[in-house]
GROMACS .gro file of C-alpha atoms in nm:
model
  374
    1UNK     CA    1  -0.772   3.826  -0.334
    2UNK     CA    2  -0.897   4.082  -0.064
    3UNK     CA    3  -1.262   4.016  -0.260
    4UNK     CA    4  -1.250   3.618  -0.194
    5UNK     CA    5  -1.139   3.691   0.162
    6UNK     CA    6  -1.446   3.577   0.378
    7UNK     CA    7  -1.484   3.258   0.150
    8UNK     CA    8  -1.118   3.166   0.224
    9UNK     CA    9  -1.140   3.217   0.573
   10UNK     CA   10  -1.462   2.995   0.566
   11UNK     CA   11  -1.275   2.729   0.364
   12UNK     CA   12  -1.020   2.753   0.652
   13UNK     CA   13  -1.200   2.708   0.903
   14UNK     CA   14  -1.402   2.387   0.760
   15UNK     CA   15  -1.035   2.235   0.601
   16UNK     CA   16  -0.918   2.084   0.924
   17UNK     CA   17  -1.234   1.862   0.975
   18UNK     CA   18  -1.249   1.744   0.616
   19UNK     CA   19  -0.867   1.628   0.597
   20UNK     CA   20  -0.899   1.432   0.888
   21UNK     CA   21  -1.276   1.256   0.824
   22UNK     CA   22  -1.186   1.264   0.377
   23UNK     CA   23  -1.558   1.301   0.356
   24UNK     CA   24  -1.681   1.505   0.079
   25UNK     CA   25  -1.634   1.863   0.120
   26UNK     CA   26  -1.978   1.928   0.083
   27UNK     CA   27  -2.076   2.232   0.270
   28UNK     CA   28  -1.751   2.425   0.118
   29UNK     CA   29  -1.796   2.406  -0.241
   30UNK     CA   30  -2.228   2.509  -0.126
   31UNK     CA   31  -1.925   2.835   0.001
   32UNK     CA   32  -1.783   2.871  -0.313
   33UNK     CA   33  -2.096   2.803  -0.522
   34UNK     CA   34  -2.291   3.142  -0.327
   35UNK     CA   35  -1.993   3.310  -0.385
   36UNK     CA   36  -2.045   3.250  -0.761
   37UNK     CA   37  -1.687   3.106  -0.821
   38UNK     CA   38  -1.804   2.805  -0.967
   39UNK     CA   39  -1.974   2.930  -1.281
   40UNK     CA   40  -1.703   3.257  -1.332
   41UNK     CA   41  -1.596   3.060  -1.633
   42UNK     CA   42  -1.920   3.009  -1.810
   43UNK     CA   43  -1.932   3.164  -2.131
   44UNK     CA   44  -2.114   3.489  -2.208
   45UNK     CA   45  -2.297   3.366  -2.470
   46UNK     CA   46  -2.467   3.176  -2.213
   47UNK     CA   47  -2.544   3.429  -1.962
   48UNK     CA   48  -2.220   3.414  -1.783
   49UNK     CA   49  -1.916   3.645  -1.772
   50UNK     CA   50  -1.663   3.412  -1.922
   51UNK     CA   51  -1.373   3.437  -1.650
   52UNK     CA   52  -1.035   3.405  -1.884
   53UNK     CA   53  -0.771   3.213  -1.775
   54UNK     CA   54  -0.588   3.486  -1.537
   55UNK     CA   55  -0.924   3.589  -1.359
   56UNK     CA   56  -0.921   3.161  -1.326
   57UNK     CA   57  -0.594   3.149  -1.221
   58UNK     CA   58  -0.665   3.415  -0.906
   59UNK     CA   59  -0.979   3.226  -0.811
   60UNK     CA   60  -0.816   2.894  -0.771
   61UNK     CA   61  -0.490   3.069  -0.576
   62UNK     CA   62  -0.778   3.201  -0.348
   63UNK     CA   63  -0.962   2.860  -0.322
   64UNK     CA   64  -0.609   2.743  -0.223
   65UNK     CA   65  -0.544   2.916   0.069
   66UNK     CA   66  -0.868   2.808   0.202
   67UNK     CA   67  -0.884   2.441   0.087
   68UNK     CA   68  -0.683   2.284  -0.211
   69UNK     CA   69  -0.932   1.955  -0.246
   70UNK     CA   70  -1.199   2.206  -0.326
   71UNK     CA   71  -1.002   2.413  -0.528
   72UNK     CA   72  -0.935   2.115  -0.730
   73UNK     CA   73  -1.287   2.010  -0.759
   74UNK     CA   74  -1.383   2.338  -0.868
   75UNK     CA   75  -1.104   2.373  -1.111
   76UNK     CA   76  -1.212   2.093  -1.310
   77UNK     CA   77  -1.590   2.240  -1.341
   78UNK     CA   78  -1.406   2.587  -1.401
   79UNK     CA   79  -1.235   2.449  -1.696
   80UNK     CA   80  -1.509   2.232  -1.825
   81UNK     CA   81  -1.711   2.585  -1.863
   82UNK     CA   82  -1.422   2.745  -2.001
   83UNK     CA   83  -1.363   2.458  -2.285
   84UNK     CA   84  -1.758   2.516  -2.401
   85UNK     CA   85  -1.748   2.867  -2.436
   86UNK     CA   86  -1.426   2.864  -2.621
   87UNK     CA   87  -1.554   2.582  -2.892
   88UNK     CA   88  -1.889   2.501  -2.787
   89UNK     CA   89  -1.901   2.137  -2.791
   90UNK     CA   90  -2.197   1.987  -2.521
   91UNK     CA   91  -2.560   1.908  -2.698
   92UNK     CA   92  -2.656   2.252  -2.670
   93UNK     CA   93  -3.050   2.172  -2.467
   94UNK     CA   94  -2.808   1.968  -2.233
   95UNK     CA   95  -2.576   2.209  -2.170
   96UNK     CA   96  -2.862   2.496  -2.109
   97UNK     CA   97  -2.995   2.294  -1.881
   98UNK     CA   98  -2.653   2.235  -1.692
   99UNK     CA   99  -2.608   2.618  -1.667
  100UNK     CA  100  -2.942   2.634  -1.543
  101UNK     CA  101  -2.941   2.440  -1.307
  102UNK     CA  102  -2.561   2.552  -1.227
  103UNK     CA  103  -2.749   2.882  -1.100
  104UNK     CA  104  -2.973   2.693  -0.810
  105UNK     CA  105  -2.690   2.472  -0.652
  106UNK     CA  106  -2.330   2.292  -0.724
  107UNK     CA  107  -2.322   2.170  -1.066
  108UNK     CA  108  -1.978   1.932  -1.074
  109UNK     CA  109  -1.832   1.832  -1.397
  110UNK     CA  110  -1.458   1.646  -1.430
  111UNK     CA  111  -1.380   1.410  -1.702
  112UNK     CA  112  -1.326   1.066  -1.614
  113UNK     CA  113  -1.024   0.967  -1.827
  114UNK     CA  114  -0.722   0.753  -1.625
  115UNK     CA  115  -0.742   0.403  -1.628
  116UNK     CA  116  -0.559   0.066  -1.384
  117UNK     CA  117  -0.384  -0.045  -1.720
  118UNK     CA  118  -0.336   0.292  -1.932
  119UNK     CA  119  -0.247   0.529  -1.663
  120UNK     CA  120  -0.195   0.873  -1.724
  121UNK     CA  121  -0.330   0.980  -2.100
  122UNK     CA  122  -0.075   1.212  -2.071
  123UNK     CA  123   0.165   0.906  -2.153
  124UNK     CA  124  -0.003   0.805  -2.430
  125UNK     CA  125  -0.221   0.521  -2.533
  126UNK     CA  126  -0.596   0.461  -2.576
  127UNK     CA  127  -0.870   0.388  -2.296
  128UNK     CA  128  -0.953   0.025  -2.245
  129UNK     CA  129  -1.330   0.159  -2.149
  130UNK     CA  130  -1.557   0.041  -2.418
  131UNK     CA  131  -1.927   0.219  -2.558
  132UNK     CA  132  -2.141  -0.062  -2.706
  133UNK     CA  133  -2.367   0.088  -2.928
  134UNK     CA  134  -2.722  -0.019  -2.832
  135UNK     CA  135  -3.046   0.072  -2.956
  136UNK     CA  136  -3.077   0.433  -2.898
  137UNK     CA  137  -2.755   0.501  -2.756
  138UNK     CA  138  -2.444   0.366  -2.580
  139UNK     CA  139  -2.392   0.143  -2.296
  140UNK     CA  140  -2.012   0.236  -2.096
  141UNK     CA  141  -1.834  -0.041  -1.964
  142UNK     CA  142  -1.490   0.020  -1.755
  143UNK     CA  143  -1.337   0.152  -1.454
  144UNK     CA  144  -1.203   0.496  -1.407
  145UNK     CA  145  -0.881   0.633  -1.136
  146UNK     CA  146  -0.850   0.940  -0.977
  147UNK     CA  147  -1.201   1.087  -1.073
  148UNK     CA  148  -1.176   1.376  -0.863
  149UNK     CA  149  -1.474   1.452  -0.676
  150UNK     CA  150  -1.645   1.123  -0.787
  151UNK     CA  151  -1.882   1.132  -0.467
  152UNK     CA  152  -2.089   1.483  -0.573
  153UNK     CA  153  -2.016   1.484  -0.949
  154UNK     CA  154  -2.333   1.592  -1.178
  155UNK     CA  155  -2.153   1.475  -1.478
  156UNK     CA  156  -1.849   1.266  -1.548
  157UNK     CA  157  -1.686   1.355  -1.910
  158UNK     CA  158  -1.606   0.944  -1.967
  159UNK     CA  159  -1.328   0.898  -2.262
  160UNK     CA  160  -1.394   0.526  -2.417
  161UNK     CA  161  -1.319   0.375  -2.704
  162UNK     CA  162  -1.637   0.247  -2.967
  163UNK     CA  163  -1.685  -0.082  -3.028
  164UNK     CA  164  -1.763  -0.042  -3.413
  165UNK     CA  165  -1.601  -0.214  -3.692
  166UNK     CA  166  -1.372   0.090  -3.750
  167UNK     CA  167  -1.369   0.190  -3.318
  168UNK     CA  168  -1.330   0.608  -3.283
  169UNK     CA  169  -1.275   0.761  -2.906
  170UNK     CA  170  -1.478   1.006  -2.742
  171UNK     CA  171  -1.612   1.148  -2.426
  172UNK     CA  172  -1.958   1.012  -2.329
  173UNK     CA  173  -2.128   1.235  -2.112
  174UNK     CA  174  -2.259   1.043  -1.822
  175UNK     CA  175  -2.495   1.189  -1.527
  176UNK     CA  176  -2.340   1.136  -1.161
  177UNK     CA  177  -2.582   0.850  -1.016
  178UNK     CA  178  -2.662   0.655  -1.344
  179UNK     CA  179  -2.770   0.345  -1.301
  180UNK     CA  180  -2.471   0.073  -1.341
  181UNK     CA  181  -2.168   0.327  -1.197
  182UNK     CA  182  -1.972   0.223  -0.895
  183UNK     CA  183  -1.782   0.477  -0.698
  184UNK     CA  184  -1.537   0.303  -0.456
  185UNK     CA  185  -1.460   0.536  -0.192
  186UNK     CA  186  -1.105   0.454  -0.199
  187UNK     CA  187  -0.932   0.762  -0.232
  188UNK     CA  188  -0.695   0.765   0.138
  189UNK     CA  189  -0.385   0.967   0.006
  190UNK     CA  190  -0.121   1.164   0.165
  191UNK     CA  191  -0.238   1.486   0.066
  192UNK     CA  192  -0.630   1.661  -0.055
  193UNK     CA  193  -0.736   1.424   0.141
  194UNK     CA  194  -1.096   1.573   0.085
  195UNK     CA  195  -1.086   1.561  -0.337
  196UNK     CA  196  -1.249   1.262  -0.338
  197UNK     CA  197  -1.047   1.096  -0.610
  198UNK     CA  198  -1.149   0.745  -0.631
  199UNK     CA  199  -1.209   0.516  -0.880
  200UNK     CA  200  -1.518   0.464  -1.062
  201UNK     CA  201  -1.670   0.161  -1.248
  202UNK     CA  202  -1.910   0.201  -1.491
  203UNK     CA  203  -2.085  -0.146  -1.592
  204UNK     CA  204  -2.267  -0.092  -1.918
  205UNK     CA  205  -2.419   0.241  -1.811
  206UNK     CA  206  -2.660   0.375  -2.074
  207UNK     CA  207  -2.627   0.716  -2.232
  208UNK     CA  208  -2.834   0.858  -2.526
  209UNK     CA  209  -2.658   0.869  -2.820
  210UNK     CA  210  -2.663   1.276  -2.877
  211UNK     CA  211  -2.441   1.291  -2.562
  212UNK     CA  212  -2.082   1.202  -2.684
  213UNK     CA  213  -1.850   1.457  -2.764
  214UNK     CA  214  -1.526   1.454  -2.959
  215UNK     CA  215  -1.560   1.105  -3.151
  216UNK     CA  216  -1.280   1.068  -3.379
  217UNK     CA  217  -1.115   0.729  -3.575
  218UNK     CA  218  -0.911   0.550  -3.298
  219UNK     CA  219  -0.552   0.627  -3.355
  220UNK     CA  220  -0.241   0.854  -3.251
  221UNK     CA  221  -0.484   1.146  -3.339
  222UNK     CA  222  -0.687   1.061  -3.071
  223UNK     CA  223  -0.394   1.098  -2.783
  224UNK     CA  224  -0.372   1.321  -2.505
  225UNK     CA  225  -0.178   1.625  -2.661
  226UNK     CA  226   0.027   1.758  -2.346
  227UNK     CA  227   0.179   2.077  -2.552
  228UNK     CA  228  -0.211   2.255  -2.550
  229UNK     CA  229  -0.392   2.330  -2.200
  230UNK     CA  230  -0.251   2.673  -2.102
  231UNK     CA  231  -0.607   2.687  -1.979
  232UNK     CA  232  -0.546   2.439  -1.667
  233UNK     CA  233  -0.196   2.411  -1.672
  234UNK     CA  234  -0.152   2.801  -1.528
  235UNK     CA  235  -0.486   2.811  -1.287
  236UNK     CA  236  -0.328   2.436  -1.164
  237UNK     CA  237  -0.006   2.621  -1.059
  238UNK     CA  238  -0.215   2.908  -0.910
  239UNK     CA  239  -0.393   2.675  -0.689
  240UNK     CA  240  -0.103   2.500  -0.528
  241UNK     CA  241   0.094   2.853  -0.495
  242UNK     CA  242  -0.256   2.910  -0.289
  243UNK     CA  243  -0.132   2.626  -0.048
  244UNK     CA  244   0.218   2.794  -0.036
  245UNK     CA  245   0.106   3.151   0.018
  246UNK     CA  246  -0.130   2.975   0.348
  247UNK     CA  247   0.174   2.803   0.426
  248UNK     CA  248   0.344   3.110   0.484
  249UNK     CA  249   0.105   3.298   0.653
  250UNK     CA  250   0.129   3.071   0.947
  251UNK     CA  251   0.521   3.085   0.877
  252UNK     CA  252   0.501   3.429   0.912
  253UNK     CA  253   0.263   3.393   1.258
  254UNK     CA  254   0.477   3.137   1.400
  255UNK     CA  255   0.797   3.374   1.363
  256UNK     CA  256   0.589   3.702   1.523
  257UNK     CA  257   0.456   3.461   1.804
  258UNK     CA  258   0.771   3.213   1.906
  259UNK     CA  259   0.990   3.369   2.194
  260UNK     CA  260   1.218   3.097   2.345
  261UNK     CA  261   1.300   3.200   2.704
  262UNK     CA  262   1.656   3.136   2.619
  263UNK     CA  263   1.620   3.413   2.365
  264UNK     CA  264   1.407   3.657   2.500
  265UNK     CA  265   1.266   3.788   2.185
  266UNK     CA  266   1.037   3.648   1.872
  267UNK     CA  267   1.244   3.428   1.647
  268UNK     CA  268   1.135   3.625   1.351
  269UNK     CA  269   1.420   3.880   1.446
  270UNK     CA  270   1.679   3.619   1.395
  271UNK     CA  271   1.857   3.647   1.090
  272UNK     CA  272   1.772   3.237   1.004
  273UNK     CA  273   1.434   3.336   1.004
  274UNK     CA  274   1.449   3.635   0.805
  275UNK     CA  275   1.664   3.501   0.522
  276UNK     CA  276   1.390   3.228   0.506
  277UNK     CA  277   1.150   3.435   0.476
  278UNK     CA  278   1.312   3.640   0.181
  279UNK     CA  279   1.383   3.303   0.013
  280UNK     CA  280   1.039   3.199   0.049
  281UNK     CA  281   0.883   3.511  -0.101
  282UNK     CA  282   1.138   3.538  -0.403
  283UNK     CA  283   1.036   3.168  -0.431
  284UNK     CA  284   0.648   3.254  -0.472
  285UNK     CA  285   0.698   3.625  -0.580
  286UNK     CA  286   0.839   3.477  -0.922
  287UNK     CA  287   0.633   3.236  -0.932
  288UNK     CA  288   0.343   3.435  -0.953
  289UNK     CA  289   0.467   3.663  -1.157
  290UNK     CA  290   0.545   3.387  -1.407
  291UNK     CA  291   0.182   3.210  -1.398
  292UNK     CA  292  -0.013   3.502  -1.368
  293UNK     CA  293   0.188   3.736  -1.643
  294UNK     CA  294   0.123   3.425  -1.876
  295UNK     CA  295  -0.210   3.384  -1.795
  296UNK     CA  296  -0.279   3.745  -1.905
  297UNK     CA  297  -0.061   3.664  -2.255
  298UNK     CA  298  -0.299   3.388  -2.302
  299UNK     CA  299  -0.650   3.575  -2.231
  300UNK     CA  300  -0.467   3.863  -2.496
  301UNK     CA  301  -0.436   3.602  -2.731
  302UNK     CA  302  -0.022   3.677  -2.742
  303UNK     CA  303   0.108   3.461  -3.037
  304UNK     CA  304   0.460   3.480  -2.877
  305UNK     CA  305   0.304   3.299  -2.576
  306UNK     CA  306   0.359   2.913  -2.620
  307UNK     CA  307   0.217   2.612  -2.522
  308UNK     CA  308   0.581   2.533  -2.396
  309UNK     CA  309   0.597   2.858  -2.198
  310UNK     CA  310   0.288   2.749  -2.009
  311UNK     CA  311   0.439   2.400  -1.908
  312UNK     CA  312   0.776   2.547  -1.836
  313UNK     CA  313   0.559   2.789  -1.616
  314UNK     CA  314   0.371   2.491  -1.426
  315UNK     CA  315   0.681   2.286  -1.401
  316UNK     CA  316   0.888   2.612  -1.237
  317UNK     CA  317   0.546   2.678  -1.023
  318UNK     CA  318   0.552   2.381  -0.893
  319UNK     CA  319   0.869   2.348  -0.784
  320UNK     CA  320   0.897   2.682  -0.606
  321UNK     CA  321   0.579   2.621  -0.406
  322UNK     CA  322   0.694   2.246  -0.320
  323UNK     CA  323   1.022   2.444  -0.187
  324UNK     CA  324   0.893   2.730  -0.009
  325UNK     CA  325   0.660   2.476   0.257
  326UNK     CA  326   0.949   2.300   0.266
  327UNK     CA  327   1.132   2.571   0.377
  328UNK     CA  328   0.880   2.700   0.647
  329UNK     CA  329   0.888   2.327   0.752
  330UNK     CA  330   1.233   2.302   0.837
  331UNK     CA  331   1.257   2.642   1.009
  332UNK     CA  332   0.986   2.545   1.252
  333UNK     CA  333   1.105   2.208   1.334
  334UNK     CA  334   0.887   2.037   1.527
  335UNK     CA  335   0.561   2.193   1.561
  336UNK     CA  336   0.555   2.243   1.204
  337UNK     CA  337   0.508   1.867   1.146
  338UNK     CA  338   0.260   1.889   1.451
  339UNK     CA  339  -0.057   1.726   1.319
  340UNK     CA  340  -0.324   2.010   1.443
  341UNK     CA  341  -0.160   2.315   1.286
  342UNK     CA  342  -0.223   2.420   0.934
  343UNK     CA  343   0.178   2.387   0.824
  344UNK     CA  344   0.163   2.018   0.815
  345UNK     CA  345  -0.141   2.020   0.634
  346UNK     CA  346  -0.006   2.250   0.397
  347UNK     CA  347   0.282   2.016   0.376
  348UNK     CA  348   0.108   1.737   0.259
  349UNK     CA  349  -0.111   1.898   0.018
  350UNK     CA  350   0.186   2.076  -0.191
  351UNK     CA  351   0.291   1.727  -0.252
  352UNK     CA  352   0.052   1.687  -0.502
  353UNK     CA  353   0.117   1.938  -0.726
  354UNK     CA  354   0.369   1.764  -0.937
  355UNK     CA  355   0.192   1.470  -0.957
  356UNK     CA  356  -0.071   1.605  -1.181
  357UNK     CA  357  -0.018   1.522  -1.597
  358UNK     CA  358   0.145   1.614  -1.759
  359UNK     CA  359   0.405   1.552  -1.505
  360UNK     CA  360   0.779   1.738  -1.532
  361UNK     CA  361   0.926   1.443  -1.708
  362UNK     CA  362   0.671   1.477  -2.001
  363UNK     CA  363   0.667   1.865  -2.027
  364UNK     CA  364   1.045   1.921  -2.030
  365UNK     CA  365   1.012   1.621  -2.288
  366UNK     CA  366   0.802   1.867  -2.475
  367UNK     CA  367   0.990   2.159  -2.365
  368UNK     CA  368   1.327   2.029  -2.474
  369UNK     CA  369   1.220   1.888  -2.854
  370UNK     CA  370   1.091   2.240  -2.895
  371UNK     CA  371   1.435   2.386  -2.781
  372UNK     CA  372   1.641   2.105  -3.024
  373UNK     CA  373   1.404   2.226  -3.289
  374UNK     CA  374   1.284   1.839  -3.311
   0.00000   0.00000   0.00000
């Protein structure tokens, strides 16, 4: 962490403003781009140095501390490189140029895949979001939720279904500013507050036909399997025990700094405050050791790591990083719900970690027909 130091202290300091106005974060992912965190995951064969999952995991717990909303941005270009230099799959011109280009200034990349009527993919079903086959290509008609960092995307991964005879699915790959898309600017949540999420619209937006990826006959086989993705399930849980660890630093400021007259002494000494603060590192401690010890089985290629370890892992990550703020909360009372210090901030943000798919319901789903041997 000590190397991402300045760029989290950065992120810091330009959080604040970006939580309250929801604006793009703009000029901190330009921080984390000159810091080269954005392409880590590009594969060597491309001139990168192919960042495994665990090196992934530790950039995204960094980019947490500083600012979750871009952590999550960047996570979902971070994995998008990852996926193509595990099983190259992008037309390979486009993609050179995307790396190129990737060297000069923010290249963002997040698939497009949630729908109003489908939901989560993670729940199953099939995208409404139609590709008419035109001419010399397709033409993508449908509207998108929760396409995180819509506003400065350079390429949305869109998942629609064909309208063929026989319909397949795939993922169109559409530049950001085509003509026909629609971003709403509707994203005003509780917490990452500066991801951008909204919703998108694409109305019969033309792509050539080379650039679809993935089509195969529309069916069951074509479902969101939640049992693979150690890849983004682990750095995911890295990123929000970023928000915890911040969380805790200013826990850990508060209780050095607070002496009530009527005590005489910093409240840190008590022995309230120090049993929270053991609980609270046990709480991340373990959780740490849990993502980023599986994270390493993964990068080794360790056949007794599976994909239900790495949800278990997300699910347990998760939880001990929603606790531990809420823990720091409660011991500061008031001023930790203060709006203008970092500890409600924090607050909000680790709210959002279990709302990402597959959500705990689905993965203990998974989890539990493994266990039954079902």
């Amino acid at each position: 962490m000590s190397s991402h130091r300045r760029v989290i202290d950065r992120l810091a300091e330009l959080a604040p403003a970006y939580d309250r106005s929801g604006d793009f974060p703009a000029e901190s992912l330009r921080v984390a781009h000159a810091a080269g965190l954005l392409t880590a995951t590009v594969g060597e064969r491309y001139g990168g140095r192919g960042a495994g999952v665990e090196e992934t995991a530790r950039i995204l717990h960094a980019l947490g501390q500083g600012d979750p909303s871009v952590a999550l941005i960047s996570a979902m270009t971070l994995v998008a490189h990852a996926r193509q230099a595990a099983r190259p799959h992008w037309p390979e011109e486009l993609y050179a140029r995307v790396v190129k280009e990737s060297g000069e200034r923010p290249v963002l990349i997040n698939h497009a895949r949630v729908e109003p009527e489908l939901g989560s993919p993670a729940r199953g079903g099939l995208p409404a979001t139609r590709a008419r086959r035109t001419g010399d290509g397709w033409a993508i008609s449908g509207t998108k939720r929760f396409v995180t960092g819509a506003e400065g995307l350079s390429w949305f991964l869109v998942w629609a279904t064909t309208d063929e005879a026989e319909p397949r699915v795939g993922t169109f790959l559409v530049p950001g500013g085509s003509p026909g898309m629609d971003v709403a600017g509707d994203w005003d949540p509780l917490g990452l507050r500066a991801s951008g999420s909204h919703d998108v619209t694409f109305r019969e937006v033309e792509v050539p036909y080379e650039q679809v990826i993935g089509l195969a006959p529309y069916g069951p086989a074509a479902e969101q399997d939640n049992r693979v993705g150690a890849a983004i399930h682990l750095p995911l849980a890295a990123l929000y025990l970023g928000v915890a660890r911040a969380a805790q630093a200013f826990f850990r400021a508060f209780a050095h700094e607070r002496v009530p007259a009527n005590l005489g002494y910093p409240v840190g000494r008590t022995e309230r405050f120090r049993a929270a603060a053991g609980e609270i590192e046990v709480l991340l401690t373990a959780a740490e050791e849990l993502v980023f010890g599986g994270a390493a089985k993964v990068d080794a290629g360790d056949p007794s790591y599976t994909p239900e370890q790495a949800l278990g892992t997300r699910v347990l990550a998760d939880r001990h990083g929603v606790r531990a703020v809420e823990l720091a909360v409660r011991l500061l009372g008031n001023p930790g719900l203060a709006r203008g210090n970092p500890l409600e901030r924090h607050f909000r943000d680790i709210q959002c970690a279990p709302v990402h798919a597959p959500q705990a319901d689905i993965a203990l789903l998974a989890i539990g027909s493994k266990a039954l041997g079902l």
